[in-house]
């Protein structure tokens, strides 16, 4: 087990280094990274100072090491608009986004799993067809359209929920953003649960349990549920990355004070140091999530670990 | 391997696949012959007649089936042109991803070892960076044009193809017919291209159709943020973005482009699902 | 073994659920008798240091926390504020008499030394202080003399017609508080003499100001002013409708109807200081000939633009000065809308088959900027000028224009905080100026003469001469001056201002 873990740690570190390389290269795409990092009317002398700091006259690999050294310390430069350390801006807003993502995953799973299970058990029934239509729709609606529609209908027309903002962190303010953000995820999870359940339900030991006369519920809970959930946990890291991306648009629409909105603002302001910081922090978050899931895996069922390694 | 006739027969039998293929064919038709179908010039502004509701007749008794937008342009014509742009970007980006991904997957699966390690780690890196953030960073630096959009989207979708093809290659390369080919003296390139690749085709095709849907939504999302297609070029995403400010006054400006995107994606998903059911049900969990 | 793992999972799930619900409140709010007004802006303030920002959203918060020596009233006339009177000693000296007994919210006194410290900071005369973002406005200041505790003189290097306007824009910051850490804390923990103090600021969320009961002009009638950033137009309007916010700015003309339709909302208009202009780059060969530029002016159907793109929320200007500006010419002449004449002029100038052109515009920065440009492109196309619109993010627009790199045409709605057309034309018309792509010696001469006098009579006269020549030899396609539109909840008695300030001192809640 420790061998596996150390290998995963090494992998994760390599991936993080890879991410830093990507971020580094993007900033070099224009040929003049300094123009990305300063305000448009910054005088030449100040630009030269920054150029020396970034070591832009040195060979590229050395520049990368300078960048990496800064990145490890958390220094991605100063925000052009806010004149504050880019990393501070990001860290201020990450908690809000994390809450949003956790809440989104929670409600997505809360609805998806029962829908998937019941659809599988009552295969091809009306419920199944309804459920599957619902999930197809969920995977086809662009999230920004859904968000705007929800604001108009639920927020303005029916006045059921507050429309935007953080509202001190209460549930009411997080519902619409979470639904908008998670519609696609919920649909995905439902479908995966359903097909996974179908597969498991047809397996021998389930047939045996049924033959033995155990009630349906016990059969499901004891033998099938856990295995059926495995595919979902497997792709959780992928979905966290998707949610981080989706949060960019959702937070913008609902004025939710998270990292996604900061990302959009930074585009409009061409505030590259902040964009850099966001990409690094978010990507590292995804890698961390994957890592944690792997650890959870090894706790839950060492057998699965071996299967995945193949 | 499944024979072609079987595939077609099975697909014809499945109602959802049938109706979705019809929708898709119509979409492709729209995209290709957009110039011929439209009854109005999608760029022509008629400020006097802006924000007119659907089924409105203008002074020349020509009917605007879906109404006009905030600059008096015909909504239906813009949607048709927008479909063309979305399809164009979708197809180009998907072709790039598929090409890139399949080749890397084949190499990774066939040769294994360090190639495999490197390629898979690169895939992990890209999977860790949320696509929108990557697209944002690149577009901030390079500006937004169809070329940049296609390249950015194209070079960030290859991972799924690579992973899948790699998996298939791994199992295929142990099969008997490959061993016998080697015994006969076939070199690596021949083996890969003649024996292994064709067997991955069905999965690749399924992935291509599903990927198209993702790409179209992605383009719409980027246009929504103002990073995608620039006005006055019509694009479904830009139209949705512009419609935000007229929601209560002109519901048709957001409803129809939104429905269009939804229907196209729905059709692609159903078609892809049907294709998968027919070709290889094992791919369900991808 | 398996059962134990099952339980582990169940426990983990349960634990997460509990943590989740605990971390989320249930939105219980205590009823508050304090009066509260919420203002929604498109972005949040960057910094609350009055000399270290350059944008309206920050200014709107800052003006509640600080005071200046003089201020503009709702008619944009200059009135006393911290200074009770002032007099022009000579062309380069103005003397201010300060009020007595005013304190900053941390107890520090306000006096002539404070004034000297403040102006030296922005004039770059304070040793060790970082250059401020508004330094360019104050570079004409030579020195600040303290005559006595209540009297101070500002001496300029040369006559500066806009000096009083700049003084009105300089908010006073305390000395000891900022000396300690070289102005660092001021950005997030501001201290001023103004009617409100900062209570809390959640980055990306609410910024709350509370009223100072002992404010020297009298306690504000509104206890709490809250600023919320909401980037999406449609979301802002939705919040206004449901009462989540009370005031929104930059309402689009197309949304006027839906706000007016709500019983508890009203739309407020105020003439803006922004004048939309179609810059013509005479450094490009095609634009050099005056006939081409007149042709463009004849091709623009400005009344149609006003009616359809701006939905009536603009009024035509003959050049670049609306009525409220110093230098406005009462004898207004407009270019007639005449596409035939335009085509003829183009042919005479050597373009019988028209020409290609690109219009650079920011996207969403000015009211309906992209729509206006698309409409303009359509009008130009009708006379043979095949115009393309290049709509870019404001950051890119600013970068390009500052680098003096624009195509044949550029659209901008130029703001002017001084209500003096000299400010606009010295920057956009005087040859060699940063945003000028034009050269006309007579215009230059008059602009220069206007720069050299603080005498209001002479100053206006030179400006009028410059504008007349500009009409004859146009550097711009002349368009319109904008009208600012605000959406307000009827419970708030508040008036907007031409300078885009949102000032709630003096506003109150209607019963």
Short mmCIF file of N, CA and C in Angstrom, two decimals, chain B residues 67-211:
data_model
loop_
_atom_site.label_atom_id
_atom_site.label_comp_id
_atom_site.label_asym_id
_atom_site.label_seq_id
_atom_site.Cartn_x
_atom_site.Cartn_y
_atom_site.Cartn_z
N UNK B 67 -39.21 36.47 -35.60
CA UNK B 67 -39.08 37.83 -35.10
C UNK B 67 -37.78 38.50 -35.49
N UNK B 68 -37.56 39.70 -34.97
CA UNK B 68 -36.31 40.41 -35.24
C UNK B 68 -35.60 40.71 -33.94
N UNK B 69 -34.29 40.97 -34.05
CA UNK B 69 -33.51 41.20 -32.83
C UNK B 69 -33.37 42.71 -32.55
N UNK B 70 -32.45 43.06 -31.67
CA UNK B 70 -32.37 44.44 -31.20
C UNK B 70 -31.86 45.40 -32.26
N UNK B 71 -31.37 44.88 -33.39
CA UNK B 71 -30.96 45.76 -34.48
C UNK B 71 -31.81 45.53 -35.71
N UNK B 72 -32.93 44.85 -35.53
CA UNK B 72 -33.85 44.64 -36.64
C UNK B 72 -33.47 43.50 -37.56
N UNK B 73 -32.52 42.67 -37.15
CA UNK B 73 -32.11 41.57 -38.01
C UNK B 73 -33.02 40.37 -37.79
N UNK B 74 -33.23 39.60 -38.85
CA UNK B 74 -34.13 38.45 -38.76
C UNK B 74 -33.52 37.35 -37.90
N UNK B 75 -34.26 36.92 -36.91
CA UNK B 75 -33.72 35.96 -35.95
C UNK B 75 -33.48 34.60 -36.59
N UNK B 76 -34.44 34.15 -37.39
CA UNK B 76 -34.31 32.82 -37.99
C UNK B 76 -33.06 32.74 -38.86
N UNK B 77 -32.85 33.76 -39.68
CA UNK B 77 -31.67 33.74 -40.55
C UNK B 77 -30.39 33.73 -39.73
N UNK B 78 -30.39 34.47 -38.65
CA UNK B 78 -29.17 34.50 -37.82
C UNK B 78 -28.95 33.15 -37.14
N UNK B 79 -30.05 32.52 -36.78
CA UNK B 79 -29.89 31.20 -36.15
C UNK B 79 -29.29 30.22 -37.15
N UNK B 80 -29.80 30.26 -38.38
CA UNK B 80 -29.27 29.34 -39.39
C UNK B 80 -27.79 29.58 -39.61
N UNK B 81 -27.39 30.84 -39.72
CA UNK B 81 -25.98 31.14 -39.89
C UNK B 81 -25.18 30.77 -38.64
N UNK B 82 -25.82 30.97 -37.51
CA UNK B 82 -25.15 30.63 -36.26
C UNK B 82 -24.90 29.13 -36.17
N UNK B 83 -25.87 28.35 -36.65
CA UNK B 83 -25.69 26.91 -36.66
C UNK B 83 -24.48 26.55 -37.50
N UNK B 84 -24.36 27.23 -38.63
CA UNK B 84 -23.22 26.94 -39.50
C UNK B 84 -21.91 27.19 -38.77
N UNK B 85 -21.83 28.34 -38.08
CA UNK B 85 -20.58 28.65 -37.37
C UNK B 85 -20.31 27.62 -36.28
N UNK B 86 -21.36 27.28 -35.52
CA UNK B 86 -21.16 26.30 -34.45
C UNK B 86 -20.70 24.98 -35.01
N UNK B 87 -21.33 24.56 -36.12
CA UNK B 87 -20.94 23.28 -36.72
C UNK B 87 -19.50 23.33 -37.21
N UNK B 88 -19.17 24.46 -37.85
CA UNK B 88 -17.82 24.59 -38.38
C UNK B 88 -16.79 24.42 -37.28
N UNK B 89 -16.98 25.18 -36.22
CA UNK B 89 -16.03 25.09 -35.11
C UNK B 89 -16.06 23.69 -34.52
N UNK B 90 -17.28 23.16 -34.36
CA UNK B 90 -17.41 21.83 -33.77
C UNK B 90 -16.64 20.80 -34.57
N UNK B 91 -16.87 20.78 -35.86
CA UNK B 91 -16.24 19.75 -36.68
C UNK B 91 -14.71 19.93 -36.70
N UNK B 92 -14.28 21.14 -36.93
CA UNK B 92 -12.82 21.36 -36.99
C UNK B 92 -12.14 20.96 -35.68
N UNK B 93 -12.74 21.44 -34.58
CA UNK B 93 -12.11 21.15 -33.29
C UNK B 93 -12.09 19.67 -33.01
N UNK B 94 -13.20 19.00 -33.32
CA UNK B 94 -13.28 17.57 -33.04
C UNK B 94 -12.29 16.79 -33.91
N UNK B 95 -12.15 17.22 -35.16
CA UNK B 95 -11.19 16.53 -36.03
C UNK B 95 -9.79 16.63 -35.46
N UNK B 96 -9.44 17.84 -35.00
CA UNK B 96 -8.10 18.01 -34.42
C UNK B 96 -7.93 17.11 -33.20
N UNK B 97 -8.93 17.15 -32.30
CA UNK B 97 -8.81 16.33 -31.09
C UNK B 97 -8.71 14.87 -31.43
N UNK B 98 -9.60 14.42 -32.32
CA UNK B 98 -9.63 12.99 -32.63
C UNK B 98 -8.30 12.54 -33.22
N UNK B 99 -7.80 13.32 -34.19
CA UNK B 99 -6.54 12.97 -34.83
C UNK B 99 -5.43 12.86 -33.80
N UNK B 100 -5.29 13.93 -33.07
CA UNK B 100 -4.26 14.02 -32.06
C UNK B 100 -4.40 12.90 -31.04
N UNK B 101 -5.63 12.75 -30.54
CA UNK B 101 -5.86 11.79 -29.47
C UNK B 101 -5.67 10.34 -29.91
N UNK B 102 -6.18 10.02 -31.10
CA UNK B 102 -6.07 8.64 -31.56
C UNK B 102 -4.61 8.26 -31.76
N UNK B 103 -3.87 9.15 -32.41
CA UNK B 103 -2.46 8.84 -32.66
C UNK B 103 -1.71 8.64 -31.34
N UNK B 104 -1.92 9.57 -30.42
CA UNK B 104 -1.23 9.43 -29.13
C UNK B 104 -1.68 8.18 -28.39
N UNK B 105 -2.97 7.86 -28.51
CA UNK B 105 -3.47 6.67 -27.82
C UNK B 105 -2.87 5.40 -28.39
N UNK B 106 -2.75 5.37 -29.72
CA UNK B 106 -2.16 4.20 -30.35
C UNK B 106 -0.71 4.01 -29.88
N UNK B 107 0.04 5.11 -29.94
CA UNK B 107 1.45 5.02 -29.52
C UNK B 107 1.53 4.56 -28.08
N UNK B 108 0.72 5.21 -27.25
CA UNK B 108 0.75 4.92 -25.82
C UNK B 108 0.43 3.46 -25.55
N UNK B 109 -0.61 2.95 -26.23
CA UNK B 109 -1.04 1.59 -25.96
C UNK B 109 -0.11 0.55 -26.55
N UNK B 110 0.37 0.86 -27.76
CA UNK B 110 1.16 -0.16 -28.45
C UNK B 110 2.57 -0.28 -27.87
N UNK B 111 3.23 0.83 -27.70
CA UNK B 111 4.62 0.79 -27.25
C UNK B 111 4.76 0.75 -25.74
N UNK B 112 3.77 1.29 -25.06
CA UNK B 112 3.82 1.25 -23.60
C UNK B 112 5.06 1.93 -23.06
N UNK B 113 5.49 1.48 -21.92
CA UNK B 113 6.73 1.96 -21.33
C UNK B 113 6.74 3.46 -21.11
N UNK B 114 7.86 4.07 -21.47
CA UNK B 114 8.03 5.48 -21.16
C UNK B 114 7.12 6.36 -21.99
N UNK B 115 6.86 5.94 -23.24
CA UNK B 115 5.91 6.71 -24.06
C UNK B 115 4.57 6.79 -23.36
N UNK B 116 4.14 5.63 -22.90
CA UNK B 116 2.87 5.57 -22.21
C UNK B 116 2.85 6.51 -21.02
N UNK B 117 3.89 6.40 -20.20
CA UNK B 117 3.96 7.23 -19.00
C UNK B 117 3.88 8.71 -19.34
N UNK B 118 4.70 9.13 -20.28
CA UNK B 118 4.74 10.56 -20.62
C UNK B 118 3.39 11.02 -21.15
N UNK B 119 2.86 10.26 -22.11
CA UNK B 119 1.61 10.70 -22.72
C UNK B 119 0.49 10.73 -21.69
N UNK B 120 0.43 9.74 -20.85
CA UNK B 120 -0.65 9.73 -19.86
C UNK B 120 -0.50 10.84 -18.83
N UNK B 121 0.74 11.17 -18.49
CA UNK B 121 0.93 12.27 -17.54
C UNK B 121 0.51 13.59 -18.16
N UNK B 122 0.87 13.77 -19.45
CA UNK B 122 0.44 15.00 -20.13
C UNK B 122 -1.09 15.07 -20.12
N UNK B 123 -1.72 13.94 -20.37
CA UNK B 123 -3.19 13.91 -20.34
C UNK B 123 -3.69 14.31 -18.96
N UNK B 124 -3.06 13.79 -17.92
CA UNK B 124 -3.47 14.14 -16.56
C UNK B 124 -3.35 15.63 -16.32
N UNK B 125 -2.26 16.21 -16.80
CA UNK B 125 -2.06 17.64 -16.62
C UNK B 125 -3.22 18.41 -17.25
N UNK B 126 -3.50 18.04 -18.51
CA UNK B 126 -4.57 18.78 -19.17
C UNK B 126 -5.91 18.56 -18.54
N UNK B 127 -6.14 17.37 -18.01
CA UNK B 127 -7.42 17.11 -17.39
C UNK B 127 -7.58 17.90 -16.10
N UNK B 128 -6.43 18.24 -15.49
CA UNK B 128 -6.53 18.95 -14.22
C UNK B 128 -6.88 20.41 -14.42
N UNK B 129 -6.52 20.97 -15.58
CA UNK B 129 -6.81 22.37 -15.80
C UNK B 129 -8.19 22.51 -16.43
N UNK B 130 -9.13 23.15 -15.73
CA UNK B 130 -10.47 23.29 -16.30
C UNK B 130 -10.39 23.99 -17.65
N UNK B 131 -11.09 23.44 -18.62
CA UNK B 131 -10.96 23.93 -19.98
C UNK B 131 -11.23 25.41 -20.12
N UNK B 132 -12.27 25.89 -19.45
CA UNK B 132 -12.60 27.31 -19.60
C UNK B 132 -11.44 28.19 -19.14
N UNK B 133 -10.82 27.81 -18.04
CA UNK B 133 -9.69 28.63 -17.56
C UNK B 133 -8.56 28.63 -18.57
N UNK B 134 -8.30 27.48 -19.15
CA UNK B 134 -7.23 27.41 -20.15
C UNK B 134 -7.60 28.27 -21.35
N UNK B 135 -8.85 28.13 -21.80
CA UNK B 135 -9.29 28.91 -22.96
C UNK B 135 -9.19 30.40 -22.65
N UNK B 136 -9.63 30.79 -21.46
CA UNK B 136 -9.54 32.19 -21.06
C UNK B 136 -8.10 32.69 -21.15
N UNK B 137 -7.19 31.95 -20.56
CA UNK B 137 -5.80 32.40 -20.54
C UNK B 137 -5.27 32.58 -21.94
N UNK B 138 -5.54 31.60 -22.80
CA UNK B 138 -4.99 31.69 -24.15
C UNK B 138 -5.63 32.83 -24.92
N UNK B 139 -6.95 32.98 -24.77
CA UNK B 139 -7.63 34.03 -25.54
C UNK B 139 -7.23 35.41 -25.06
N UNK B 140 -7.00 35.57 -23.76
CA UNK B 140 -6.50 36.86 -23.26
C UNK B 140 -5.19 37.20 -23.94
N UNK B 141 -4.38 36.20 -24.15
CA UNK B 141 -3.07 36.45 -24.73
C UNK B 141 -3.13 36.58 -26.24
N UNK B 142 -3.90 35.71 -26.90
CA UNK B 142 -3.89 35.67 -28.36
C UNK B 142 -5.07 36.36 -29.02
N UNK B 143 -6.03 36.82 -28.24
CA UNK B 143 -7.21 37.41 -28.86
C UNK B 143 -8.15 36.31 -29.33
N UNK B 144 -9.40 36.67 -29.61
CA UNK B 144 -10.33 35.60 -29.99
C UNK B 144 -10.66 35.67 -31.47
N UNK B 145 -10.48 34.59 -32.16
CA UNK B 145 -10.84 34.49 -33.56
C UNK B 145 -11.22 33.03 -33.76
N UNK B 146 -11.82 32.75 -34.89
CA UNK B 146 -12.22 31.35 -35.11
C UNK B 146 -11.01 30.44 -35.03
N UNK B 147 -9.88 30.92 -35.55
CA UNK B 147 -8.69 30.08 -35.54
C UNK B 147 -8.27 29.71 -34.13
N UNK B 148 -8.18 30.76 -33.27
CA UNK B 148 -7.76 30.50 -31.89
C UNK B 148 -8.75 29.59 -31.19
N UNK B 149 -10.05 29.85 -31.40
CA UNK B 149 -11.08 29.03 -30.77
C UNK B 149 -10.92 27.57 -31.15
N UNK B 150 -10.80 27.32 -32.46
CA UNK B 150 -10.71 25.94 -32.92
C UNK B 150 -9.46 25.29 -32.32
N UNK B 151 -8.34 25.99 -32.35
CA UNK B 151 -7.11 25.40 -31.83
C UNK B 151 -7.21 25.12 -30.35
N UNK B 152 -7.71 26.11 -29.60
CA UNK B 152 -7.78 25.91 -28.15
C UNK B 152 -8.69 24.74 -27.82
N UNK B 153 -9.90 24.74 -28.39
CA UNK B 153 -10.82 23.65 -28.08
C UNK B 153 -10.26 22.34 -28.62
N UNK B 154 -9.71 22.39 -29.82
CA UNK B 154 -9.19 21.17 -30.42
C UNK B 154 -8.09 20.52 -29.59
N UNK B 155 -7.14 21.34 -29.11
CA UNK B 155 -6.02 20.74 -28.41
C UNK B 155 -6.29 20.44 -26.96
N UNK B 156 -7.54 20.60 -26.51
CA UNK B 156 -7.79 20.27 -25.12
C UNK B 156 -8.81 19.17 -24.96
N UNK B 157 -9.23 18.54 -26.05
CA UNK B 157 -10.21 17.48 -25.94
C UNK B 157 -9.63 16.10 -26.27
N UNK B 158 -8.34 16.05 -26.58
CA UNK B 158 -7.79 14.80 -27.09
C UNK B 158 -7.70 13.70 -26.04
N UNK B 159 -7.74 14.08 -24.76
CA UNK B 159 -7.44 13.11 -23.72
C UNK B 159 -8.40 11.92 -23.71
N UNK B 160 -9.68 12.20 -23.92
CA UNK B 160 -10.65 11.10 -23.87
C UNK B 160 -10.35 10.09 -24.98
N UNK B 161 -10.06 10.63 -26.18
CA UNK B 161 -9.74 9.73 -27.28
C UNK B 161 -8.50 8.90 -26.95
N UNK B 162 -7.48 9.59 -26.46
CA UNK B 162 -6.22 8.90 -26.18
C UNK B 162 -6.43 7.78 -25.18
N UNK B 163 -7.13 8.12 -24.10
CA UNK B 163 -7.33 7.10 -23.06
C UNK B 163 -8.06 5.88 -23.60
N UNK B 164 -9.11 6.16 -24.36
CA UNK B 164 -9.93 5.05 -24.83
C UNK B 164 -9.17 4.19 -25.84
N UNK B 165 -8.55 4.87 -26.79
CA UNK B 165 -7.80 4.11 -27.80
C UNK B 165 -6.66 3.34 -27.15
N UNK B 166 -6.04 3.94 -26.18
CA UNK B 166 -4.97 3.25 -25.47
C UNK B 166 -5.49 1.97 -24.85
N UNK B 167 -6.64 2.09 -24.17
CA UNK B 167 -7.21 0.90 -23.53
C UNK B 167 -7.47 -0.20 -24.53
N UNK B 168 -8.07 0.18 -25.65
CA UNK B 168 -8.38 -0.83 -26.66
C UNK B 168 -7.11 -1.43 -27.24
N UNK B 169 -6.14 -0.54 -27.50
CA UNK B 169 -4.89 -1.03 -28.08
C UNK B 169 -4.23 -2.04 -27.15
N UNK B 170 -4.27 -1.75 -25.87
CA UNK B 170 -3.64 -2.66 -24.90
C UNK B 170 -4.20 -4.07 -25.02
N UNK B 171 -5.52 -4.16 -25.15
CA UNK B 171 -6.08 -5.51 -25.23
C UNK B 171 -5.91 -6.10 -26.62
N UNK B 172 -6.01 -5.25 -27.62
CA UNK B 172 -5.90 -5.76 -28.98
C UNK B 172 -4.52 -6.32 -29.30
N UNK B 173 -3.51 -5.69 -28.72
CA UNK B 173 -2.17 -6.07 -29.15
C UNK B 173 -1.79 -7.47 -28.67
N UNK B 174 -2.56 -8.00 -27.71
CA UNK B 174 -2.26 -9.34 -27.24
C UNK B 174 -2.99 -10.41 -28.05
N UNK B 175 -3.87 -9.93 -28.96
CA UNK B 175 -4.70 -10.89 -29.65
C UNK B 175 -3.91 -11.70 -30.66
N UNK B 176 -4.52 -12.83 -31.04
CA UNK B 176 -3.84 -13.77 -31.93
C UNK B 176 -3.49 -13.17 -33.28
N UNK B 177 -4.45 -12.46 -33.88
CA UNK B 177 -4.19 -12.04 -35.26
C UNK B 177 -3.02 -11.08 -35.33
N UNK B 178 -2.79 -10.38 -34.23
CA UNK B 178 -1.63 -9.48 -34.21
C UNK B 178 -0.34 -10.30 -34.14
N UNK B 179 -0.40 -11.34 -33.29
CA UNK B 179 0.79 -12.19 -33.16
C UNK B 179 1.15 -12.82 -34.49
N UNK B 180 0.11 -13.29 -35.17
CA UNK B 180 0.40 -13.94 -36.45
C UNK B 180 0.92 -12.93 -37.47
N UNK B 181 0.37 -11.73 -37.42
CA UNK B 181 0.88 -10.72 -38.36
C UNK B 181 2.35 -10.47 -38.13
N UNK B 182 2.71 -10.44 -36.85
CA UNK B 182 4.12 -10.19 -36.52
C UNK B 182 4.98 -11.34 -37.01
N UNK B 183 4.44 -12.55 -36.82
CA UNK B 183 5.19 -13.73 -37.25
C UNK B 183 5.47 -13.67 -38.74
N UNK B 184 4.50 -13.14 -39.46
CA UNK B 184 4.66 -13.06 -40.91
C UNK B 184 5.67 -11.98 -41.29
N UNK B 185 5.99 -11.09 -40.35
CA UNK B 185 7.04 -10.11 -40.65
C UNK B 185 6.53 -8.70 -40.82
N UNK B 186 5.26 -8.47 -40.46
CA UNK B 186 4.74 -7.11 -40.60
C UNK B 186 5.43 -6.19 -39.59
N UNK B 187 5.73 -4.95 -40.02
CA UNK B 187 6.38 -4.03 -39.07
C UNK B 187 5.31 -3.32 -38.23
N UNK B 188 5.78 -2.58 -37.26
CA UNK B 188 4.88 -1.95 -36.30
C UNK B 188 3.83 -1.08 -36.98
N UNK B 189 4.29 -0.23 -37.87
CA UNK B 189 3.38 0.71 -38.51
C UNK B 189 2.24 -0.02 -39.19
N UNK B 190 2.60 -1.11 -39.87
CA UNK B 190 1.58 -1.87 -40.59
C UNK B 190 0.59 -2.50 -39.63
N UNK B 191 1.14 -3.03 -38.57
CA UNK B 191 0.25 -3.67 -37.59
C UNK B 191 -0.73 -2.67 -37.02
N UNK B 192 -0.20 -1.54 -36.61
CA UNK B 192 -1.05 -0.53 -36.00
C UNK B 192 -2.12 -0.07 -36.98
N UNK B 193 -1.67 0.26 -38.19
CA UNK B 193 -2.63 0.86 -39.11
C UNK B 193 -3.60 -0.16 -39.69
N UNK B 194 -3.15 -1.38 -39.92
CA UNK B 194 -4.04 -2.32 -40.57
C UNK B 194 -4.84 -3.16 -39.59
N UNK B 195 -4.28 -3.45 -38.44
CA UNK B 195 -4.97 -4.39 -37.57
C UNK B 195 -5.57 -3.74 -36.34
N UNK B 196 -4.84 -2.82 -35.75
CA UNK B 196 -5.31 -2.30 -34.47
C UNK B 196 -6.28 -1.12 -34.67
N UNK B 197 -5.82 -0.16 -35.44
CA UNK B 197 -6.63 1.06 -35.57
C UNK B 197 -8.07 0.79 -36.04
N UNK B 198 -8.24 -0.01 -37.11
CA UNK B 198 -9.62 -0.21 -37.58
C UNK B 198 -10.55 -0.75 -36.51
N UNK B 199 -9.98 -1.50 -35.55
CA UNK B 199 -10.83 -2.06 -34.52
C UNK B 199 -11.21 -1.04 -33.45
N UNK B 200 -10.51 0.08 -33.44
CA UNK B 200 -10.89 1.10 -32.47
C UNK B 200 -11.89 2.08 -33.06
N UNK B 201 -12.06 1.97 -34.38
CA UNK B 201 -12.88 2.96 -35.08
C UNK B 201 -14.27 3.14 -34.50
N UNK B 202 -14.94 2.04 -34.18
CA UNK B 202 -16.32 2.20 -33.72
C UNK B 202 -16.35 3.03 -32.44
N UNK B 203 -15.45 2.77 -31.50
CA UNK B 203 -15.45 3.56 -30.28
C UNK B 203 -15.11 5.01 -30.56
N UNK B 204 -14.15 5.20 -31.47
CA UNK B 204 -13.77 6.57 -31.80
C UNK B 204 -14.95 7.33 -32.37
N UNK B 205 -15.72 6.65 -33.23
CA UNK B 205 -16.87 7.34 -33.82
C UNK B 205 -17.88 7.76 -32.77
N UNK B 206 -18.11 6.87 -31.81
CA UNK B 206 -19.04 7.22 -30.74
C UNK B 206 -18.53 8.45 -29.99
N UNK B 207 -17.26 8.43 -29.69
CA UNK B 207 -16.67 9.53 -28.95
C UNK B 207 -16.74 10.83 -29.73
N UNK B 208 -16.54 10.73 -31.03
CA UNK B 208 -16.60 11.93 -31.86
C UNK B 208 -17.97 12.58 -31.77
N UNK B 209 -19.00 11.78 -31.89
CA UNK B 209 -20.33 12.38 -31.84
C UNK B 209 -20.58 13.02 -30.48
N UNK B 210 -20.20 12.34 -29.41
CA UNK B 210 -20.45 12.92 -28.09
C UNK B 210 -19.60 14.17 -27.86
N UNK B 211 -18.39 14.13 -28.39
CA UNK B 211 -17.49 15.27 -28.23
C UNK B 211 -18.03 16.51 -28.93
#
